[in-house]
Amino acid sequence: MTDPIFPYDIATVRADFPVLHQEHHPGTPLVFLDNAASSQKPAAVIDAMSTYYRQSHANVHRGIHKLSEEATAAYEGARKKVQRFIHAASPREIIFTRGTTESINLVAQTWGRATLGPGDVVLATVMEHHANIVPWQMLAQEKGFSLQYVPLLPDGTLNLEVYRRWLHELPVKLVTVMHGSNVLGTVNPVAHMARLAHEAGALILVDGAQSVPHMPVDVQALDCDFLAFSGHKMAAPTGVGVLYGKRALLEAMPPWMGGGDMISRVTLAGSTWNELPYKFEAGTPAIAEVIGLGVAVDYLSALGMENIHRQEQLITRYALERLSEIPGVTVYGQAEQRGAVAAFTVDGIHAHDVAQMLDADGIAVRAGHHCAMPLHDLLSLPATARASFYLYNTPAEVDALVTALYRAKQAFA
Amino acid sequence: MYDMYRENILDHAKHMRNHGLLDPNDFDHEEHNPLCGDTLHLTLRLDADGIIREVGWEGSGCAISQASASMLGERLIGMSLADAKALNRQYVLDLIGFPLTMNRVKCALLSLKTLVVGAYGHEHWITIEDRDEA
């Protein structure tokens, strides 16, 4: 892969990301391979937020004055950008949250709290991120429903036979599944899973934290009932995320947090709720961050999600090839459909030491359980190191990773 | 932005047409704007053919919302309730006659919202809002 055919010019794209142009240590350039944890931001996103604070900051939905009008228009404009980006039927189906975690908690605390009880089953999978396990465990303790986990096949894909059987045998009310695994890289067949769930009378929530930033996602084509994702993994700021929900479901759900902006009318005796999406957006929202998310969506759309996906597939395939050449290195997950992550171990070196030594060579990877402790228990691993890629990573950076791993092995030999 | 307070708006706001509630009536509905708390209470009397013959309203709010009620009320007389269903945002914004900023559009539309929600329910109003915004 000396002369890869990339869908766009990576050097031009890299020039848009200020943080990439620094030395990690004096003389050592930064190689940022921790994108599954959080991606870097293009200047356009940083500038949009700065411009907002410098020129048009005011609260939204409240003021009559010009600045409030500008802020409201920018905030609501971002909602429409997100709607088009994930092909939702209406901007009312786009709820801004703090991130994937809050989006999933919102569904648990509203739909879940109103719907689930003893005898019901929520079906998750063993590969889920803690954000898609813990909210359901907390609610299950309180409401008395049962939480079951679809197991894995040896290649790191879901056992869909068991999934299908459980949907028939168990009183499943909700399937909650990650679209892309942040450890194994597996891209789950959520459209297929949604069809099966609906045939069994269950709803499906898709955790899109590792898919929406990396590939085209069309909620109407997937026919998912809920989709949760975060801004900060898709070139947008931290502190903002999205819950998509089918309108009829959102309409029927009680609100979660109470406060300003989510009400229709408040009296001392009681209150009524505002319409969608405001019913779920109590209090002053993260206006600058939402505006930043809108600009990030513009940025990704201009490159094209198909192109980004293709570029990342090329880099990931190359990384998997190169890593597998290194004696003693094991990469986890062999799914055919896989995203831009490579979790690996090096024989004889703990993942934390691997990450530490790579850091000395300017390479940022993550080490640990990646918020998927049950999955690591299943793999009988205390921790893995993980290289994860985004639209700006290059083959040369993969080469740097491989060289640094050889160096680490030598040091421990 | 004194443009917003052109003569016709100030005239309707100061000299409200059809002000005061009708009792008895054939239509009685109250709506409010959650953003600013403006309220509008609209009553109508219809004839046997469903034609609006009398309009009476009361409300509290800004000049735009009250003038909009006054202006729309005048137009409703002689219109069937069925025809009123077909009215859209633009119809009311044209009555106002000059461009409103985003947050003020809600003020102007309170009159139409009260009519539509009272006659056809909240869902129908959402449909009108979404269609015209698209």
mmCIF file of C-alpha atoms in Angstrom, chain A residues 61 63-64 68-69 72-73 76 92 247 263-265 275, chain B residues 32 34-35 39 101-104 122-123 126 129-130 133:
data_model
loop_
_atom_site.group_PDB
_atom_site.id
_atom_site.type_symbol
_atom_site.label_atom_id
_atom_site.label_comp_id
_atom_site.label_asym_id
_atom_site.label_seq_id
_atom_site.Cartn_x
_atom_site.Cartn_y
_atom_site.Cartn_z
ATOM 1 C CA HIS A 61 -35.909 30.725 21.846
ATOM 2 C CA GLY A 63 -35.213 36.951 23.149
ATOM 3 C CA ILE A 64 -36.799 39.439 20.808
ATOM 4 C CA SER A 68 -31.176 36.027 20.235
ATOM 5 C CA GLU A 69 -32.676 35.779 16.767
ATOM 6 C CA THR A 72 -31.904 30.758 17.546
ATOM 7 C CA ALA A 73 -31.540 30.622 13.771
ATOM 8 C CA GLU A 76 -32.302 25.459 14.789
ATOM 9 C CA ARG A 92 -38.708 17.432 15.460
ATOM 10 C CA ARG A 247 -41.933 10.939 16.158
ATOM 11 C CA ILE A 263 -42.875 23.593 29.096
ATOM 12 C CA SER A 264 -45.987 24.796 27.385
ATOM 13 C CA ARG A 265 -47.538 26.363 30.429
ATOM 14 C CA GLU A 275 -43.977 20.238 21.620
ATOM 15 C CA HIS B 32 -50.880 30.592 24.342
ATOM 16 C CA PRO B 34 -44.959 29.124 25.524
ATOM 17 C CA LEU B 35 -42.024 31.326 24.508
ATOM 18 C CA THR B 39 -52.570 34.283 25.273
ATOM 19 C CA THR B 101 -37.836 37.828 12.663
ATOM 20 C CA MET B 102 -37.979 34.153 13.638
ATOM 21 C CA ASN B 103 -38.963 34.589 17.262
ATOM 22 C CA ARG B 104 -41.698 37.113 16.344
ATOM 23 C CA HIS B 122 -53.062 20.219 17.770
ATOM 24 C CA GLU B 123 -51.839 17.635 15.251
ATOM 25 C CA ILE B 126 -48.133 20.902 13.752
ATOM 26 C CA GLU B 129 -46.137 24.510 10.869
ATOM 27 C CA ASP B 130 -43.927 21.736 9.522
ATOM 28 C CA GLU B 133 -41.306 25.625 7.346
#
